[in-house]
Amino acid sequence: MVDILDELQWRGLVAQHSDIDELRKALSEGSISFYCGFDPTAASLHHGHLVAVKMMRHLQMAGHRPIVLVGGATGLIGDPRPKGERSLNTRETVAQWTQALRDQLESLLDFEGPHAAITVNNLDWTQSLSAIDFLRDLGKHFRMGTMLSKDIVARRLQSDEGISFTEFSYQILQANDYLELYRRYGCTLELGGNDQWGNIVGGMDLVHKVEGANVHVLTNQLITKADGTKFGKTEGGAVWLNPQMLSPYKFYQFWLNTADADVVRMLKVFTFLPREEIEALEIEVAERPHARQAQRVLADEVTTWVHGQEATARVKDASAVLFGKKDPSDVDPQTLRDAVGELSSSQEAIGTSIQDVLVNLGFEKGRGAARRTIASGGVSINNVKVDDEERVLETADILGDGLILVRKGRKNMAVVYVN
């Protein structure tokens, strides 16, 4: 049986940790409860959050119980950022985002069975905490020197803007979460991103000071590309998990576009594929990089985990349409619209000649050239070859969401939106 810490390290997930031998012993002796916190700073999680969730799922599959903490309280305060003070969101907004994140997280872990995950909100125990209790019961356990020496705090103190007491106090609130979860659920391990190391250690120390217990912390690597730059961002911004903020098609394409130099590491981090399969795909990348098989597997696995098998199937169908391998009328209209969103386009009316459409799309310079291209069999509408030089756009050409696909040759494809 593979040791869970060895597995996480092989996958490149482990960054820093407390006493590794004691942690390994605790994980091997029986089931433990562990937690990871997610603050509602937006209406959705993004792909970076999946790293911590993957660690949680691996530990859950190894027989340990996850506690998913959504920060309804800490989200009202905000973890200090490297560059300037956060704008505080309204209580209503934070409450909405808290529920949105809770729903997403509950779709990514297993909430049934002997090691079923549970979800908690730190607002439940923080909102009743008075200022006096905060200072007497919690504040007395924190030394100013330690709090001021934390990297992010030190940098903010040296900046022109400085740091407010609100953000400075965040580390105490997060530490209190660990103490509360230890008391309520016997939680003995906290997970988090490597940039949270200082806050996470603060919670471990607080549990030890107040309860005399030795608990553990473990952080995951912040994922970067082979060149050291951040792994993330699409042309439109963050790689959101919410399908209304980033379509499943664009989500799939993000993973599909992973560079050869990065794809094996991403398979280790973001999928549950066993070592043998990943090692086989590594050979595939080295010997047949043009096939991009590893990228396809990565995109399939992550999209299915986040959006489900049906969404992945719709995305692949839409991709097949773009390559001329599938009838577009068989594809979900919204997914097809997402797929063609980056193509060249024009607005046309029913009855417009295909010759004019080719000119308007920039595929041909004039009607004569367009006529010759049609005559030679080089034009198709919705992946069906046009054999009539006088063909016009017809109502029957319109796909479910008000568009028509026009292709010239094999590589030139555009979309016509019907007026």
mmCIF file with all atom_site columns, N, CA and C in Angstrom, residues 143-192:
data_model
loop_
_atom_site.group_PDB
_atom_site.id
_atom_site.type_symbol
_atom_site.label_atom_id
_atom_site.label_alt_id
_atom_site.label_comp_id
_atom_site.label_asym_id
_atom_site.label_entity_id
_atom_site.label_seq_id
_atom_site.pdbx_PDB_ins_code
_atom_site.Cartn_x
_atom_site.Cartn_y
_atom_site.Cartn_z
_atom_site.occupancy
_atom_site.B_iso_or_equiv
_atom_site.pdbx_formal_charge
_atom_site.auth_seq_id
_atom_site.auth_comp_id
_atom_site.auth_asym_id
_atom_site.auth_atom_id
_atom_site.pdbx_PDB_model_num
ATOM 1   N N  . ARG A 1 143 ? 2.264   36.886 20.111 1.00 0.00 ? 143 ARG A N  1
ATOM 2   C CA . ARG A 1 143 ? 3.335   37.836 20.362 1.00 0.00 ? 143 ARG A CA 1
ATOM 3   C C  . ARG A 1 143 ? 3.446   38.792 19.176 1.00 0.00 ? 143 ARG A C  1
ATOM 4   N N  . MET A 1 144 ? 3.544   40.069 19.453 1.00 0.00 ? 144 MET A N  1
ATOM 5   C CA . MET A 1 144 ? 3.604   41.079 18.399 1.00 0.00 ? 144 MET A CA 1
ATOM 6   C C  . MET A 1 144 ? 4.809   40.871 17.478 1.00 0.00 ? 144 MET A C  1
ATOM 7   N N  . GLY A 1 145 ? 5.941   40.479 18.069 1.00 0.00 ? 145 GLY A N  1
ATOM 8   C CA . GLY A 1 145 ? 7.138   40.281 17.249 1.00 0.00 ? 145 GLY A CA 1
ATOM 9   C C  . GLY A 1 145 ? 6.921   39.238 16.185 1.00 0.00 ? 145 GLY A C  1
ATOM 10  N N  . THR A 1 146 ? 6.259   38.137 16.565 1.00 0.00 ? 146 THR A N  1
ATOM 11  C CA . THR A 1 146 ? 5.988   37.062 15.605 1.00 0.00 ? 146 THR A CA 1
ATOM 12  C C  . THR A 1 146 ? 5.029   37.532 14.530 1.00 0.00 ? 146 THR A C  1
ATOM 13  N N  . MET A 1 147 ? 3.979   38.246 14.936 1.00 0.00 ? 147 MET A N  1
ATOM 14  C CA . MET A 1 147 ? 2.981   38.711 13.978 1.00 0.00 ? 147 MET A CA 1
ATOM 15  C C  . MET A 1 147 ? 3.579   39.723 12.994 1.00 0.00 ? 147 MET A C  1
ATOM 16  N N  . LEU A 1 148 ? 4.436   40.587 13.493 1.00 0.00 ? 148 LEU A N  1
ATOM 17  C CA . LEU A 1 148 ? 5.039   41.618 12.642 1.00 0.00 ? 148 LEU A CA 1
ATOM 18  C C  . LEU A 1 148 ? 6.091   41.053 11.697 1.00 0.00 ? 148 LEU A C  1
ATOM 19  N N  . SER A 1 149 ? 6.673   39.916 12.066 1.00 0.00 ? 149 SER A N  1
ATOM 20  C CA . SER A 1 149 ? 7.753   39.356 11.252 1.00 0.00 ? 149 SER A CA 1
ATOM 21  C C  . SER A 1 149 ? 7.253   38.562 10.050 1.00 0.00 ? 149 SER A C  1
ATOM 22  N N  . LYS A 1 150 ? 5.967   38.289 10.010 1.00 0.00 ? 150 LYS A N  1
ATOM 23  C CA . LYS A 1 150 ? 5.436   37.539 8.870  1.00 0.00 ? 150 LYS A CA 1
ATOM 24  C C  . LYS A 1 150 ? 5.668   38.326 7.592  1.00 0.00 ? 150 LYS A C  1
ATOM 25  N N  . ASP A 1 151 ? 6.086   37.607 6.569  1.00 0.00 ? 151 ASP A N  1
ATOM 26  C CA . ASP A 1 151 ? 6.559   38.240 5.338  1.00 0.00 ? 151 ASP A CA 1
ATOM 27  C C  . ASP A 1 151 ? 5.587   39.255 4.774  1.00 0.00 ? 151 ASP A C  1
ATOM 28  N N  . ILE A 1 152 ? 4.327   38.875 4.621  1.00 0.00 ? 152 ILE A N  1
ATOM 29  C CA . ILE A 1 152 ? 3.360   39.768 3.991  1.00 0.00 ? 152 ILE A CA 1
ATOM 30  C C  . ILE A 1 152 ? 3.117   41.002 4.853  1.00 0.00 ? 152 ILE A C  1
ATOM 31  N N  . VAL A 1 153 ? 3.100   40.815 6.173  1.00 0.00 ? 153 VAL A N  1
ATOM 32  C CA . VAL A 1 153 ? 2.900   41.938 7.085  1.00 0.00 ? 153 VAL A CA 1
ATOM 33  C C  . VAL A 1 153 ? 4.100   42.873 7.030  1.00 0.00 ? 153 VAL A C  1
ATOM 34  N N  . ALA A 1 154 ? 5.293   42.299 7.051  1.00 0.00 ? 154 ALA A N  1
ATOM 35  C CA . ALA A 1 154 ? 6.512   43.125 7.003  1.00 0.00 ? 154 ALA A CA 1
ATOM 36  C C  . ALA A 1 154 ? 6.558   43.963 5.727  1.00 0.00 ? 154 ALA A C  1
ATOM 37  N N  . ARG A 1 155 ? 6.183   43.352 4.599  1.00 0.00 ? 155 ARG A N  1
ATOM 38  C CA . ARG A 1 155 ? 6.201   44.090 3.326  1.00 0.00 ? 155 ARG A CA 1
ATOM 39  C C  . ARG A 1 155 ? 5.169   45.211 3.315  1.00 0.00 ? 155 ARG A C  1
ATOM 40  N N  . ARG A 1 156 ? 4.005   44.914 3.862  1.00 0.00 ? 156 ARG A N  1
ATOM 41  C CA . ARG A 1 156 ? 2.970   45.943 3.885  1.00 0.00 ? 156 ARG A CA 1
ATOM 42  C C  . ARG A 1 156 ? 3.347   47.101 4.820  1.00 0.00 ? 156 ARG A C  1
ATOM 43  N N  . LEU A 1 157 ? 4.001   46.777 5.931  1.00 0.00 ? 157 LEU A N  1
ATOM 44  C CA . LEU A 1 157 ? 4.427   47.821 6.853  1.00 0.00 ? 157 LEU A CA 1
ATOM 45  C C  . LEU A 1 157 ? 5.452   48.754 6.216  1.00 0.00 ? 157 LEU A C  1
ATOM 46  N N  . GLN A 1 158 ? 6.249   48.223 5.308  1.00 0.00 ? 158 GLN A N  1
ATOM 47  C CA . GLN A 1 158 ? 7.271   49.026 4.641  1.00 0.00 ? 158 GLN A CA 1
ATOM 48  C C  . GLN A 1 158 ? 6.721   49.803 3.447  1.00 0.00 ? 158 GLN A C  1
ATOM 49  N N  . SER A 1 159 ? 5.471   49.498 3.063  1.00 0.00 ? 159 SER A N  1
ATOM 50  C CA . SER A 1 159 ? 4.874   50.184 1.920  1.00 0.00 ? 159 SER A CA 1
ATOM 51  C C  . SER A 1 159 ? 4.325   51.542 2.342  1.00 0.00 ? 159 SER A C  1
ATOM 52  N N  . ASP A 1 160 ? 3.989   52.361 1.352  1.00 0.00 ? 160 ASP A N  1
ATOM 53  C CA . ASP A 1 160 ? 3.438   53.683 1.648  1.00 0.00 ? 160 ASP A CA 1
ATOM 54  C C  . ASP A 1 160 ? 2.075   53.585 2.321  1.00 0.00 ? 160 ASP A C  1
ATOM 55  N N  . GLU A 1 161 ? 1.305   52.567 1.946  1.00 0.00 ? 161 GLU A N  1
ATOM 56  C CA . GLU A 1 161 ? -0.054  52.442 2.468  1.00 0.00 ? 161 GLU A CA 1
ATOM 57  C C  . GLU A 1 161 ? -0.094  51.808 3.847  1.00 0.00 ? 161 GLU A C  1
ATOM 58  N N  . GLY A 1 162 ? 0.902   50.978 4.156  1.00 0.00 ? 162 GLY A N  1
ATOM 59  C CA . GLY A 1 162 ? 0.903   50.291 5.432  1.00 0.00 ? 162 GLY A CA 1
ATOM 60  C C  . GLY A 1 162 ? -0.134  49.190 5.485  1.00 0.00 ? 162 GLY A C  1
ATOM 61  N N  . ILE A 1 163 ? -0.595  48.860 6.687  1.00 0.00 ? 163 ILE A N  1
ATOM 62  C CA . ILE A 1 163 ? -1.593  47.804 6.860  1.00 0.00 ? 163 ILE A CA 1
ATOM 63  C C  . ILE A 1 163 ? -2.546  48.191 7.980  1.00 0.00 ? 163 ILE A C  1
ATOM 64  N N  . SER A 1 164 ? -3.836  47.962 7.772  1.00 0.00 ? 164 SER A N  1
ATOM 65  C CA . SER A 1 164 ? -4.820  48.301 8.799  1.00 0.00 ? 164 SER A CA 1
ATOM 66  C C  . SER A 1 164 ? -4.839  47.237 9.894  1.00 0.00 ? 164 SER A C  1
ATOM 67  N N  . PHE A 1 165 ? -5.389  47.589 11.042 1.00 0.00 ? 165 PHE A N  1
ATOM 68  C CA . PHE A 1 165 ? -5.536  46.608 12.108 1.00 0.00 ? 165 PHE A CA 1
ATOM 69  C C  . PHE A 1 165 ? -6.496  45.497 11.672 1.00 0.00 ? 165 PHE A C  1
ATOM 70  N N  . THR A 1 166 ? -7.450  45.844 10.816 1.00 0.00 ? 166 THR A N  1
ATOM 71  C CA . THR A 1 166 ? -8.409  44.849 10.314 1.00 0.00 ? 166 THR A CA 1
ATOM 72  C C  . THR A 1 166 ? -7.678  43.698 9.645  1.00 0.00 ? 166 THR A C  1
ATOM 73  N N  . GLU A 1 167 ? -6.854  44.007 8.662  1.00 0.00 ? 167 GLU A N  1
ATOM 74  C CA . GLU A 1 167 ? -6.131  42.936 7.967  1.00 0.00 ? 167 GLU A CA 1
ATOM 75  C C  . GLU A 1 167 ? -5.048  42.326 8.849  1.00 0.00 ? 167 GLU A C  1
ATOM 76  N N  . PHE A 1 168 ? -4.458  43.130 9.705  1.00 0.00 ? 168 PHE A N  1
ATOM 77  C CA . PHE A 1 168 ? -3.421  42.609 10.603 1.00 0.00 ? 168 PHE A CA 1
ATOM 78  C C  . PHE A 1 168 ? -3.999  41.532 11.528 1.00 0.00 ? 168 PHE A C  1
ATOM 79  N N  . SER A 1 169 ? -5.267  41.691 11.920 1.00 0.00 ? 169 SER A N  1
ATOM 80  C CA . SER A 1 169 ? -5.886  40.757 12.860 1.00 0.00 ? 169 SER A CA 1
ATOM 81  C C  . SER A 1 169 ? -6.358  39.474 12.192 1.00 0.00 ? 169 SER A C  1
ATOM 82  N N  . TYR A 1 170 ? -6.295  39.413 10.857 1.00 0.00 ? 170 TYR A N  1
ATOM 83  C CA . TYR A 1 170 ? -6.781  38.240 10.136 1.00 0.00 ? 170 TYR A CA 1
ATOM 84  C C  . TYR A 1 170 ? -6.107  36.961 10.629 1.00 0.00 ? 170 TYR A C  1
ATOM 85  N N  . GLN A 1 171 ? -4.821  37.028 10.877 1.00 0.00 ? 171 GLN A N  1
ATOM 86  C CA . GLN A 1 171 ? -4.077  35.826 11.264 1.00 0.00 ? 171 GLN A CA 1
ATOM 87  C C  . GLN A 1 171 ? -4.581  35.244 12.583 1.00 0.00 ? 171 GLN A C  1
ATOM 88  N N  . ILE A 1 172 ? -5.110  36.079 13.467 1.00 0.00 ? 172 ILE A N  1
ATOM 89  C CA . ILE A 1 172 ? -5.663  35.572 14.728 1.00 0.00 ? 172 ILE A CA 1
ATOM 90  C C  . ILE A 1 172 ? -6.979  34.842 14.470 1.00 0.00 ? 172 ILE A C  1
ATOM 91  N N  . LEU A 1 173 ? -7.815  35.419 13.601 1.00 0.00 ? 173 LEU A N  1
ATOM 92  C CA . LEU A 1 173 ? -9.089  34.780 13.291 1.00 0.00 ? 173 LEU A CA 1
ATOM 93  C C  . LEU A 1 173 ? -8.873  33.421 12.627 1.00 0.00 ? 173 LEU A C  1
ATOM 94  N N  . GLN A 1 174 ? -7.907  33.347 11.709 1.00 0.00 ? 174 GLN A N  1
ATOM 95  C CA . GLN A 1 174 ? -7.664  32.071 11.043 1.00 0.00 ? 174 GLN A CA 1
ATOM 96  C C  . GLN A 1 174 ? -7.127  31.044 12.037 1.00 0.00 ? 174 GLN A C  1
ATOM 97  N N  . ALA A 1 175 ? -6.245  31.478 12.909 1.00 0.00 ? 175 ALA A N  1
ATOM 98  C CA . ALA A 1 175 ? -5.714  30.558 13.920 1.00 0.00 ? 175 ALA A CA 1
ATOM 99  C C  . ALA A 1 175 ? -6.834  30.025 14.813 1.00 0.00 ? 175 ALA A C  1
ATOM 100 N N  . ASN A 1 176 ? -7.790  30.879 15.127 1.00 0.00 ? 176 ASN A N  1
ATOM 101 C CA . ASN A 1 176 ? -8.904  30.462 15.974 1.00 0.00 ? 176 ASN A CA 1
ATOM 102 C C  . ASN A 1 176 ? -9.757  29.386 15.301 1.00 0.00 ? 176 ASN A C  1
ATOM 103 N N  . ASP A 1 177 ? -9.802  29.409 13.978 1.00 0.00 ? 177 ASP A N  1
ATOM 104 C CA . ASP A 1 177 ? -10.547 28.363 13.266 1.00 0.00 ? 177 ASP A CA 1
ATOM 105 C C  . ASP A 1 177 ? -9.997  26.979 13.608 1.00 0.00 ? 177 ASP A C  1
ATOM 106 N N  . TYR A 1 178 ? -8.677  26.852 13.607 1.00 0.00 ? 178 TYR A N  1
ATOM 107 C CA . TYR A 1 178 ? -8.059  25.556 13.913 1.00 0.00 ? 178 TYR A CA 1
ATOM 108 C C  . TYR A 1 178 ? -8.421  25.134 15.336 1.00 0.00 ? 178 TYR A C  1
ATOM 109 N N  . LEU A 1 179 ? -8.362  26.091 16.267 1.00 0.00 ? 179 LEU A N  1
ATOM 110 C CA . LEU A 1 179 ? -8.695  25.786 17.661 1.00 0.00 ? 179 LEU A CA 1
ATOM 111 C C  . LEU A 1 179 ? -10.141 25.309 17.778 1.00 0.00 ? 179 LEU A C  1
ATOM 112 N N  . GLU A 1 180 ? -11.062 26.001 17.102 1.00 0.00 ? 180 GLU A N  1
ATOM 113 C CA . GLU A 1 180 ? -12.472 25.614 17.159 1.00 0.00 ? 180 GLU A CA 1
ATOM 114 C C  . GLU A 1 180 ? -12.699 24.232 16.546 1.00 0.00 ? 180 GLU A C  1
ATOM 115 N N  . LEU A 1 181 ? -12.051 23.954 15.432 1.00 0.00 ? 181 LEU A N  1
ATOM 116 C CA . LEU A 1 181 ? -12.241 22.662 14.766 1.00 0.00 ? 181 LEU A CA 1
ATOM 117 C C  . LEU A 1 181 ? -11.597 21.531 15.560 1.00 0.00 ? 181 LEU A C  1
ATOM 118 N N  . TYR A 1 182 ? -10.520 21.843 16.251 1.00 0.00 ? 182 TYR A N  1
ATOM 119 C CA . TYR A 1 182 ? -9.927  20.834 17.139 1.00 0.00 ? 182 TYR A CA 1
ATOM 120 C C  . TYR A 1 182 ? -10.903 20.489 18.260 1.00 0.00 ? 182 TYR A C  1
ATOM 121 N N  . ARG A 1 183 ? -11.507 21.519 18.830 1.00 0.00 ? 183 ARG A N  1
ATOM 122 C CA . ARG A 1 183 ? -12.425 21.299 19.943 1.00 0.00 ? 183 ARG A CA 1
ATOM 123 C C  . ARG A 1 183 ? -13.711 20.602 19.490 1.00 0.00 ? 183 ARG A C  1
ATOM 124 N N  . ARG A 1 184 ? -14.236 20.994 18.352 1.00 0.00 ? 184 ARG A N  1
ATOM 125 C CA . ARG A 1 184 ? -15.530 20.487 17.897 1.00 0.00 ? 184 ARG A CA 1
ATOM 126 C C  . ARG A 1 184 ? -15.447 19.128 17.219 1.00 0.00 ? 184 ARG A C  1
ATOM 127 N N  . TYR A 1 185 ? -14.377 18.892 16.451 1.00 0.00 ? 185 TYR A N  1
ATOM 128 C CA . TYR A 1 185 ? -14.315 17.686 15.621 1.00 0.00 ? 185 TYR A CA 1
ATOM 129 C C  . TYR A 1 185 ? -13.039 16.860 15.812 1.00 0.00 ? 185 TYR A C  1
ATOM 130 N N  . GLY A 1 186 ? -12.185 17.265 16.744 1.00 0.00 ? 186 GLY A N  1
ATOM 131 C CA . GLY A 1 186 ? -10.927 16.541 16.922 1.00 0.00 ? 186 GLY A CA 1
ATOM 132 C C  . GLY A 1 186 ? -10.000 16.694 15.727 1.00 0.00 ? 186 GLY A C  1
ATOM 133 N N  . CYS A 1 187 ? -10.090 17.815 15.026 1.00 0.00 ? 187 CYS A N  1
ATOM 134 C CA . CYS A 1 187 ? -9.282  18.058 13.831 1.00 0.00 ? 187 CYS A CA 1
ATOM 135 C C  . CYS A 1 187 ? -7.812  18.234 14.213 1.00 0.00 ? 187 CYS A C  1
ATOM 136 N N  . THR A 1 188 ? -6.921  17.487 13.546 1.00 0.00 ? 188 THR A N  1
ATOM 137 C CA . THR A 1 188 ? -5.506  17.527 13.923 1.00 0.00 ? 188 THR A CA 1
ATOM 138 C C  . THR A 1 188 ? -4.561  17.825 12.757 1.00 0.00 ? 188 THR A C  1
ATOM 139 N N  . LEU A 1 189 ? -5.112  18.240 11.613 1.00 0.00 ? 189 LEU A N  1
ATOM 140 C CA . LEU A 1 189 ? -4.266  18.608 10.480 1.00 0.00 ? 189 LEU A CA 1
ATOM 141 C C  . LEU A 1 189 ? -4.939  19.719 9.709  1.00 0.00 ? 189 LEU A C  1
ATOM 142 N N  . GLU A 1 190 ? -4.178  20.783 9.406  1.00 0.00 ? 190 GLU A N  1
ATOM 143 C CA . GLU A 1 190 ? -4.672  21.858 8.548  1.00 0.00 ? 190 GLU A CA 1
ATOM 144 C C  . GLU A 1 190 ? -3.864  21.871 7.257  1.00 0.00 ? 190 GLU A C  1
ATOM 145 N N  . LEU A 1 191 ? -4.574  21.984 6.130  1.00 0.00 ? 191 LEU A N  1
ATOM 146 C CA . LEU A 1 191 ? -3.961  22.123 4.814  1.00 0.00 ? 191 LEU A CA 1
ATOM 147 C C  . LEU A 1 191 ? -4.126  23.553 4.323  1.00 0.00 ? 191 LEU A C  1
ATOM 148 N N  . GLY A 1 192 ? -3.270  23.950 3.381  1.00 0.00 ? 192 GLY A N  1
ATOM 149 C CA . GLY A 1 192 ? -3.414  25.267 2.771  1.00 0.00 ? 192 GLY A CA 1
ATOM 150 C C  . GLY A 1 192 ? -2.328  25.515 1.749  1.00 0.00 ? 192 GLY A C  1
#
